[in-house]
Each structure stands twice: as C-alpha cells, then as structure tokens.
Amino acid sequence: MNKMAIMIALMISLMGSSSVGAGEMRSGGATAEMRFEGGFGGLWIRADSLDLGSSLPPNQKLYGIGEGSAARGDVDPLPSWNEGSAKRAILSFVSDVTSEGGPNYVAPEDRIATFDNDGTLWCEYPNYVPYLFIFDRVYDMASYHPEWNSTEPFSSILSGERTGAGSFSPGEVLEIYVATSSNMTAEEYMALARDWLDRSSHPDHGLPYTECVYKPMLELLSYLRSQGFKVYIVTGGDQDFVRAFSQEVYGIPPEQVIGSAVKHQFIEVDGNTSVVKLPEVQVVTDGRVKAEQIQQIVGLRPILAYGNSDGDIPMLKFATGGEGPSLGLLNHHDDPIREYAYDIGSSIGGLEEGLELAGEWGWEVVSMKEDWKYIF
Amino acid sequence: MNKMAIMIALMISLMGSSSVGAGEMRSGGATAEMRFEGGFGGLWIRADSLDLGSSLPPNQKLYGIGEGSAARGDVDPLPSWNEGSAKRAILSFVSDVTSEGGPNYVAPEDRIATFDNDGTLWCEYPNYVPYLFIFDRVYDMASYHPEWNSTEPFSSILSGERTGAGSFSPGEVLEIYVATSSNMTAEEYMALARDWLDRSSHPDHGLPYTECVYKPMLELLSYLRSQGFKVYIVTGGDQDFVRAFSQEVYGIPPEQVIGSAVKHQFIEVDGNTSVVKLPEVQVVTDGRVKAEQIQQIVGLRPILAYGNSDGDIPMLKFATGGEGPSLGLLNHHDDPIREYAYDIGSSIGGLEEGLELAGEWGWEVVSMKEDWKYIF
C-alpha cells in the first residue's frame, strides 16, 4: 500500500486528519479453520496439528518449535517454506523468545506481531484490492448520484475513461474513498465488502481475492499464534474492509485489525443507537503512521513486523529499533511465474528503500521465488 | 470523568482533534492474581476458584453461572454483591448469553464488555486521580521550567493559589495535560505514573490509589473473563496512565485500555526508534467519543457496558441500543459512610441524566450502599 498511502498522505495534510478506525461483525472462525486445514493444493498442513509427521516427505528437515510444543517437536511448522535464511531466522527467533529461562525469553503477553495486509498476506497486484472495491462501489452507487455523471473523478470511472489506481490523483482517490465508505455503519459496510468479495475474482488467478492469500503466510500466522503471539494486521486499507474477512481468512478478529478509517459519529434514533462512518478521513495508516497507530492502539512495541513495501519501513524500524530480541521481514515479489515480479520501482507495492535498508537493519528479505514452495 | 471531559470537549474543538492513544509496558500479571486472591480484607474470593463453597456463609444464595462452569456451578461468583436486582440482572444476563443453544446465546468472540475507570472501577472522589497525577507532575517538572513561576495556569499550581480540578478552566486543564504528558515515550510516561502511584495515597482512605479499587468490580471483571468475555477499559483518563496499572490491578492488558491521548510521532535516532508523545491532544474519550472509539478500535458493539457518570451515557446507549441481548449498568455513589455520596449534581463524576434514563433504557443502577457488601 505504499504509493496509495504516500499519495493520500500528501492530501490528508490538506484536509486535517488523525487517528484510528473500526468495524462491526464477527464470523467464519470455523470456515477459516476448514480452509486452513484443507489448504489450496499441494502439501499444506496446519502448524499446530499433531498428526502431520507421517505426511512429511522423508527428506523434510524437522524442527523443534519452542515451549509447549514438545509433543510435536519434530513437525515442521512452516512446510511451505523452503530451507533458507528466512525460514531459519523465523524458527530461530521464535525458539529464542519462547525458551523459558533463555536470555531472549519474551513473556507471552509481550509477543506482539504486526503484519501488513496487501502484498504481505494476500495478492495486491495488479491493483490494490481495497481500491477495486471502492471503484466498484462508484458503479453500485451511481443511480443514487446522477450528478456523478458530470462530476470528476466519478464521471471518469463511470465512463470507463480512467481505470486503475494509477490514473487518479491522491485527492481524487481520497474523494472516492470517503464518498463510497461513509454514511452507514461499519456493519453495513462490512456486509457490502463481504458481498463484493464473494462476487469478485482476481483477473489473472481467477480465484476470489480471499483465496489469493499466501499459503506460507497463513502457516506463519498459525505458527506464531501456537507460540503465544498476538497477531495484528496493520494496513493502509480501510480497516472495516479488512475486518470483513480477517477472521475467516486469517483467523484474526476485528479488534486486531488496525487500518485506515473515516471518522465516526455516534447517533441515536428512537432508542436505537449506532456509530456511523462519516465522509471525512480520520487516518491513513501507512508509513510512520503505522508505527504511531501500533503504539496508540496496542500500547506495546511489536517484537516481529512483516511487510512488503517501503510504506512498511517505519513499522519494521519500530519493531527492530528498540532493545531486546526482534525480527523484521519483507516479502520481495520476485516470482514472475507463480505471482508477479513487480516491487522495485512499482507504483503498486513499491519496495526499493526497504531492500537497501534490510542489510543495515538485519531484516530478512523473503524471496517469494526462492523461499516459498507454494504461493497460494 | 464527566465534567473534566465536557470541559475539555469544549476546548478540543478549538484545537483540532481526533482519535486514539497508547502506551508501552507489561507487568504484574502474577501480582494481580496474588492481590486478587488475597483480597483487601473481609470475605473476598476469586470468582473462578473451585474451592470456595465451604467458605461461604450458610445463608449465601448459590448460583449456576452458565457454560463451562458446571464443576463450580454452586459457587457464587459475586460474593461481595448483596442479593438484589443488580446482582440478579448480571447473573441472569451472563447465564443467558453463555447458554449454548439458548435464544440469547452470544458467541465468545462477540462477548465484549466495556468499563469506565474513574468512579466505576476505582475511587475518583474527591479528585480524579489522573488530575492529581498531572498536577503533581507540574511540581516535579518545575525546575526545568522556570517560566512556569510566572505563567498561568502553572504559577497557580506552584504557588498553591489554586488546587483541585474545579479551580481550573477546561483550556487550562488541557494545557496542563499536554505539558506534563508529552515529549517522552509511553514507556517513560508509564514509569512516571507507576512511580507516582507507588508514592501517593488517597487523602481519606490512606491507601495507595491502586488499592482504592472496588472489590465487587474486581469480582465482576474476573467473573466476566471466566465466562469468555473480553473486557475493555474505556476512560476519559490518559490511556498510558491507566495502562501503567491496568494489568496489575485489573488483569486488563494495555491493548484493552482505550482512553484519552496526546498525538504520537515516530522518531528514529541513530538506528534507535521510538514513538513519542507530542504536546497536542489527540482524543478525549468521553461522552459520545467513548462509543465512537469503541467502534473504531474494537470494531464491535459491546454487549455489556458499565459506567458511573453522565459521560458514560453514550457508551451505555451504544451497548444497549442495538439488537440482541445487552446489559447496561451504572454505579450510583450513594454511600457516605464507606465511600462518598456525591454523584448527583457533582462537578466530579456527576450523574443525573443517567439516573433519569436508567428506567427508560433498562439500565441497572447499582447502589453502592445497598448492592455492595464491601466497597474496597
């Protein structure tokens, strides 16, 4: 969400701004587990299952995975990850911070891990999914807004003159965002998002977006949870949009999603109350705002942060720039066959400074081509 | 925190504003359990202990407490609460929403409970504790600010000319708040708060403020947790101040404290990073902002809300103004012997509209005099 947020950040200072956003809904825990256990093809197993050893290939290297895991100490918790420095770094770090009595032990309540969403947990190319949602919302809302046929930026969307995020200015994107994401409750918004997700699919992969999630990352989320970590999503996307599927797809509940948001207002009508989304930006959670929002909302410095674009750099710096053990990770989109090779110099999910800083800061650059057995 | 926040709310619109705040620290889980099990005197027992039946007076009415509690189904989880409509309402509500297959069953992930802090969980009279902290901070910081000797509102504090929250205007209180609560990290601020709490005590009760917590409320928090509720504090006080003791005193971790906050900024110095508190108000979490912040941060409508002043009304209305089962509760400070009788017409923790609305909205008014066996 790098460029989107940089663009928006330019604009937000003109509009006045500040903090946090939310949603309302809860569902699909069971679905998430089913999907997770079923996998999307190939060898894909639950990190916290006990009966997986026999399904591993005989040449599979086996790992101990820290406290509380003695019974399954010889099961690889990250079977979709190839052997390499990234996988070693993750396993070694988790083992370190969960080894009671060890020098790097971290109490469970301090095991906070923060993950970017677009490009880190699911596919963001060739277009950020939250963008596609709000652009489609313009079509869905057009009959209630006849004036949009002659008002930019809406008229360009409706006429098909401009398509794709890159053809709109930061201010125009903000205008589309607030017009299509407000004047309803978070619950209503999430229902719209859920409906849209159910009837949309990725242009190249042909799968629903909610299945264009990275299998190695689902294993990592599950592994971290099994080791006592509390996992947050910290995203430039609208947080109610992400909350519409985070529980089902990632097993992450709404209160562990921190994202961009419009302002909220409490209203009461005849004894019925709700908190509605207003057509005004509250916060764009990208760049340094990611670190600031983590501190504001979680109240703790993460010990693990994982992103994929330069907009995630402050989050990684926050996690790894304090005392004590920490781990920073970056997905490097370098697989033109199974996904895309796009991040260097891209207007979507651009990653350049992050690749330069990785060595200096000790972050692991995860080559999706080399480090992952499977992408989806 | 009613009047404080109303005053501040007037001011905040002049300063520009918006959302959320945070802290950094984690400690004392074990201490909290010890304190909780030890109690402060009198009959005080853990709600989730299994061996309490024999210590109950023979005339103690015994309750079943819903799912997962069969083994201790005959133990009163709220022994410091007298029989009455408030206790009945709580037990009945919890039993309802935890009865699997019942018409009012609520899935555990939707069992969100929100509690005000000052006057609800601990004593707020004769002065809000967060006020006392920032006023004392003026003394502590004075040697670094010689200009304060001739600058209001600081000079009045330093000369002793004005004492107590009521003698300062809303703008002055805000000015004191931002001057004394910024230019440091949340971790540093919490350490200051912790130190101040350790060396301060209540003027009448003679106990540290962290022991002026209401025993019946600690039992209620523990009971709700044992029944799968996730409990949040939603407070007009600075959230980092409350995070400095919430885990130890209430068993509530920092990420479940939502409060007032100054703005935050991410900074990096020679590879060390931190998020610092800026001298500018971000959000004052009182009145309708309580509901808005709950929606933004938690993303769910609470099913139980508990407050004590008119500033908590929107939070209670939000919890009880939707569909489905819900419970609203208000502490009524009507015990001049064991605590204070102050809330009607008070400038501290004023409760008037709430008492009028309680019948209409079905909220339980908890008489601290009649409903509680013990206060502390």
mmCIF file of C-alpha atoms in Angstrom, chain B residues 29-188:
data_model
loop_
_atom_site.group_PDB
_atom_site.id
_atom_site.type_symbol
_atom_site.label_atom_id
_atom_site.label_comp_id
_atom_site.label_asym_id
_atom_site.label_seq_id
_atom_site.Cartn_x
_atom_site.Cartn_y
_atom_site.Cartn_z
ATOM 1 C CA GLY B 29 0.036 -10.391 35.890
ATOM 2 C CA ALA B 30 1.190 -12.558 38.728
ATOM 3 C CA THR B 31 0.924 -9.683 41.172
ATOM 4 C CA ALA B 32 -2.616 -9.026 40.044
ATOM 5 C CA GLU B 33 -3.593 -12.601 40.661
ATOM 6 C CA MET B 34 -1.947 -12.553 44.073
ATOM 7 C CA ARG B 35 -3.668 -9.370 45.033
ATOM 8 C CA PHE B 36 -6.878 -10.638 43.659
ATOM 9 C CA GLU B 37 -6.684 -13.878 45.544
ATOM 10 C CA GLY B 38 -5.508 -12.212 48.734
ATOM 11 C CA GLY B 39 -8.130 -9.544 48.754
ATOM 12 C CA PHE B 40 -8.076 -6.397 50.832
ATOM 13 C CA GLY B 41 -9.841 -7.712 53.912
ATOM 14 C CA GLY B 42 -13.228 -9.157 54.554
ATOM 15 C CA LEU B 43 -14.716 -12.027 52.610
ATOM 16 C CA TRP B 44 -13.234 -11.781 49.162
ATOM 17 C CA ILE B 45 -12.720 -14.692 46.914
ATOM 18 C CA ARG B 46 -11.831 -15.428 43.356
ATOM 19 C CA ALA B 47 -14.840 -15.934 41.157
ATOM 20 C CA ASP B 48 -13.098 -18.653 39.210
ATOM 21 C CA SER B 49 -11.676 -20.618 42.110
ATOM 22 C CA LEU B 50 -13.032 -24.066 42.661
ATOM 23 C CA ASP B 51 -12.688 -24.435 46.390
ATOM 24 C CA LEU B 52 -14.768 -21.619 47.763
ATOM 25 C CA GLY B 53 -18.028 -23.265 48.581
ATOM 26 C CA SER B 54 -17.040 -24.130 52.105
ATOM 27 C CA SER B 55 -16.024 -20.556 52.910
ATOM 28 C CA LEU B 56 -19.403 -19.124 52.027
ATOM 29 C CA PRO B 57 -21.806 -18.301 54.834
ATOM 30 C CA PRO B 58 -24.517 -20.959 55.101
ATOM 31 C CA ASN B 59 -27.234 -18.487 54.155
ATOM 32 C CA GLN B 60 -25.420 -17.439 50.975
ATOM 33 C CA LYS B 61 -27.609 -17.927 47.964
ATOM 34 C CA LEU B 62 -25.884 -20.070 45.362
ATOM 35 C CA TYR B 63 -25.932 -19.594 41.614
ATOM 36 C CA GLY B 64 -25.267 -21.516 38.448
ATOM 37 C CA ILE B 65 -23.091 -19.389 36.218
ATOM 38 C CA GLY B 66 -23.508 -20.668 32.695
ATOM 39 C CA GLU B 67 -21.444 -22.685 30.287
ATOM 40 C CA GLY B 68 -18.196 -24.285 31.285
ATOM 41 C CA SER B 69 -18.907 -23.773 34.929
ATOM 42 C CA ALA B 70 -20.614 -26.991 35.790
ATOM 43 C CA ALA B 71 -17.833 -28.008 38.160
ATOM 44 C CA ARG B 72 -18.325 -24.830 40.172
ATOM 45 C CA GLY B 73 -21.967 -24.296 39.414
ATOM 46 C CA ASP B 74 -22.890 -23.833 43.032
ATOM 47 C CA VAL B 75 -20.352 -21.138 43.846
ATOM 48 C CA ASP B 76 -21.473 -17.519 43.992
ATOM 49 C CA PRO B 77 -19.209 -15.675 41.554
ATOM 50 C CA LEU B 78 -20.085 -12.294 43.073
ATOM 51 C CA PRO B 79 -19.810 -12.811 46.833
ATOM 52 C CA SER B 80 -19.313 -9.106 47.572
ATOM 53 C CA TRP B 81 -22.633 -8.269 45.946
ATOM 54 C CA ASN B 82 -25.770 -8.267 48.047
ATOM 55 C CA GLU B 83 -28.839 -10.017 46.728
ATOM 56 C CA GLY B 84 -30.881 -7.595 44.678
ATOM 57 C CA SER B 85 -31.902 -6.615 41.187
ATOM 58 C CA ALA B 86 -28.399 -5.577 40.083
ATOM 59 C CA LYS B 87 -26.790 -8.874 41.035
ATOM 60 C CA ARG B 88 -29.728 -10.806 39.617
ATOM 61 C CA ALA B 89 -29.516 -8.864 36.377
ATOM 62 C CA ILE B 90 -25.812 -9.587 35.970
ATOM 63 C CA LEU B 91 -26.076 -13.300 36.725
ATOM 64 C CA SER B 92 -29.146 -13.722 34.595
ATOM 65 C CA PHE B 93 -27.617 -11.832 31.661
ATOM 66 C CA VAL B 94 -24.351 -13.771 31.757
ATOM 67 C CA SER B 95 -26.206 -17.045 32.070
ATOM 68 C CA ASP B 96 -28.409 -16.089 29.102
ATOM 69 C CA VAL B 97 -25.633 -15.136 26.711
ATOM 70 C CA THR B 98 -23.445 -18.111 27.612
ATOM 71 C CA SER B 99 -26.168 -20.766 27.367
ATOM 72 C CA GLU B 100 -25.342 -22.587 24.176
ATOM 73 C CA GLY B 101 -28.475 -23.283 22.165
ATOM 74 C CA GLY B 102 -30.434 -20.718 24.128
ATOM 75 C CA PRO B 103 -32.276 -17.872 22.385
ATOM 76 C CA ASN B 104 -29.867 -15.235 23.686
ATOM 77 C CA TYR B 105 -26.615 -17.111 23.172
ATOM 78 C CA VAL B 106 -23.706 -14.891 22.115
ATOM 79 C CA ALA B 107 -20.548 -16.423 20.677
ATOM 80 C CA PRO B 108 -17.492 -15.859 22.901
ATOM 81 C CA GLU B 109 -15.782 -13.623 20.327
ATOM 82 C CA ASP B 110 -18.747 -11.237 20.493
ATOM 83 C CA ARG B 111 -18.799 -11.006 24.295
ATOM 84 C CA ILE B 112 -17.291 -7.540 24.511
ATOM 85 C CA ALA B 113 -17.676 -5.662 27.808
ATOM 86 C CA THR B 114 -16.610 -2.050 28.275
ATOM 87 C CA PHE B 115 -15.976 -0.403 31.630
ATOM 88 C CA ASP B 116 -15.332 3.180 32.582
ATOM 89 C CA ASN B 117 -12.445 3.509 35.061
ATOM 90 C CA ASP B 118 -12.746 6.520 37.401
ATOM 91 C CA GLY B 119 -15.708 6.081 39.733
ATOM 92 C CA THR B 120 -16.578 2.750 38.130
ATOM 93 C CA LEU B 121 -13.569 0.559 38.891
ATOM 94 C CA TRP B 122 -11.742 2.730 41.406
ATOM 95 C CA CYS B 123 -12.379 5.715 43.613
ATOM 96 C CA GLU B 124 -12.490 9.102 41.848
ATOM 97 C CA TYR B 125 -13.530 11.307 44.754
ATOM 98 C CA PRO B 126 -12.688 13.974 45.954
ATOM 99 C CA ASN B 127 -10.469 14.340 42.850
ATOM 100 C CA TYR B 128 -9.951 12.437 39.621
ATOM 101 C CA VAL B 129 -6.687 10.550 40.115
ATOM 102 C CA PRO B 130 -5.345 11.358 36.620
ATOM 103 C CA TYR B 131 -5.757 15.058 37.511
ATOM 104 C CA LEU B 132 -3.765 14.643 40.696
ATOM 105 C CA PHE B 133 -1.003 12.962 38.737
ATOM 106 C CA ILE B 134 -0.638 15.748 36.174
ATOM 107 C CA PHE B 135 -0.879 18.449 38.847
ATOM 108 C CA ASP B 136 1.950 16.764 40.744
ATOM 109 C CA ARG B 137 3.880 16.488 37.502
ATOM 110 C CA VAL B 138 3.899 20.306 37.385
ATOM 111 C CA TYR B 139 5.769 20.336 40.685
ATOM 112 C CA ASP B 140 8.152 17.633 39.501
ATOM 113 C CA MET B 141 8.898 19.446 36.255
ATOM 114 C CA ALA B 142 9.039 22.976 37.672
ATOM 115 C CA SER B 143 12.830 23.183 37.967
ATOM 116 C CA TYR B 144 13.102 22.645 34.216
ATOM 117 C CA HIS B 145 10.511 25.326 33.555
ATOM 118 C CA PRO B 146 11.440 28.491 35.456
ATOM 119 C CA GLU B 147 8.970 30.367 33.267
ATOM 120 C CA TRP B 148 6.143 28.485 34.951
ATOM 121 C CA ASN B 149 6.552 30.613 38.072
ATOM 122 C CA SER B 150 5.043 33.492 36.175
ATOM 123 C CA THR B 151 2.884 31.666 33.652
ATOM 124 C CA GLU B 152 -0.686 30.566 34.272
ATOM 125 C CA PRO B 153 -2.039 28.010 34.906
ATOM 126 C CA PHE B 154 1.265 26.626 36.183
ATOM 127 C CA SER B 155 2.045 29.510 38.524
ATOM 128 C CA SER B 156 -1.220 28.978 40.387
ATOM 129 C CA ILE B 157 -0.386 25.340 40.954
ATOM 130 C CA LEU B 158 3.171 26.073 42.070
ATOM 131 C CA SER B 159 2.114 28.837 44.440
ATOM 132 C CA GLY B 160 -0.699 26.729 45.844
ATOM 133 C CA GLU B 161 -3.116 29.500 44.944
ATOM 134 C CA ARG B 162 -5.430 27.089 43.186
ATOM 135 C CA THR B 163 -5.805 23.398 43.981
ATOM 136 C CA GLY B 164 -8.207 20.813 42.723
ATOM 137 C CA ALA B 165 -9.642 20.237 39.304
ATOM 138 C CA GLY B 166 -12.600 22.533 39.783
ATOM 139 C CA SER B 167 -10.494 25.655 40.034
ATOM 140 C CA PHE B 168 -9.111 25.386 36.513
ATOM 141 C CA SER B 169 -10.826 26.127 33.240
ATOM 142 C CA PRO B 170 -11.121 23.467 30.528
ATOM 143 C CA GLY B 171 -8.402 25.123 28.493
ATOM 144 C CA GLU B 172 -6.119 25.285 31.499
ATOM 145 C CA VAL B 173 -6.626 21.609 32.262
ATOM 146 C CA LEU B 174 -5.788 20.734 28.670
ATOM 147 C CA GLU B 175 -2.709 22.915 28.829
ATOM 148 C CA ILE B 176 -1.535 21.190 31.991
ATOM 149 C CA TYR B 177 -2.289 17.789 30.454
ATOM 150 C CA VAL B 178 -0.278 18.260 27.272
ATOM 151 C CA ALA B 179 2.616 19.996 29.040
ATOM 152 C CA THR B 180 3.014 17.209 31.574
ATOM 153 C CA SER B 181 2.183 14.211 29.363
ATOM 154 C CA SER B 182 4.372 14.691 26.306
ATOM 155 C CA ASN B 183 7.912 14.747 24.948
ATOM 156 C CA MET B 184 8.614 11.224 26.104
ATOM 157 C CA THR B 185 7.687 7.698 25.140
ATOM 158 C CA ALA B 186 4.661 5.924 26.505
ATOM 159 C CA GLU B 187 7.045 3.603 28.364
ATOM 160 C CA GLU B 188 8.700 6.541 30.088
#
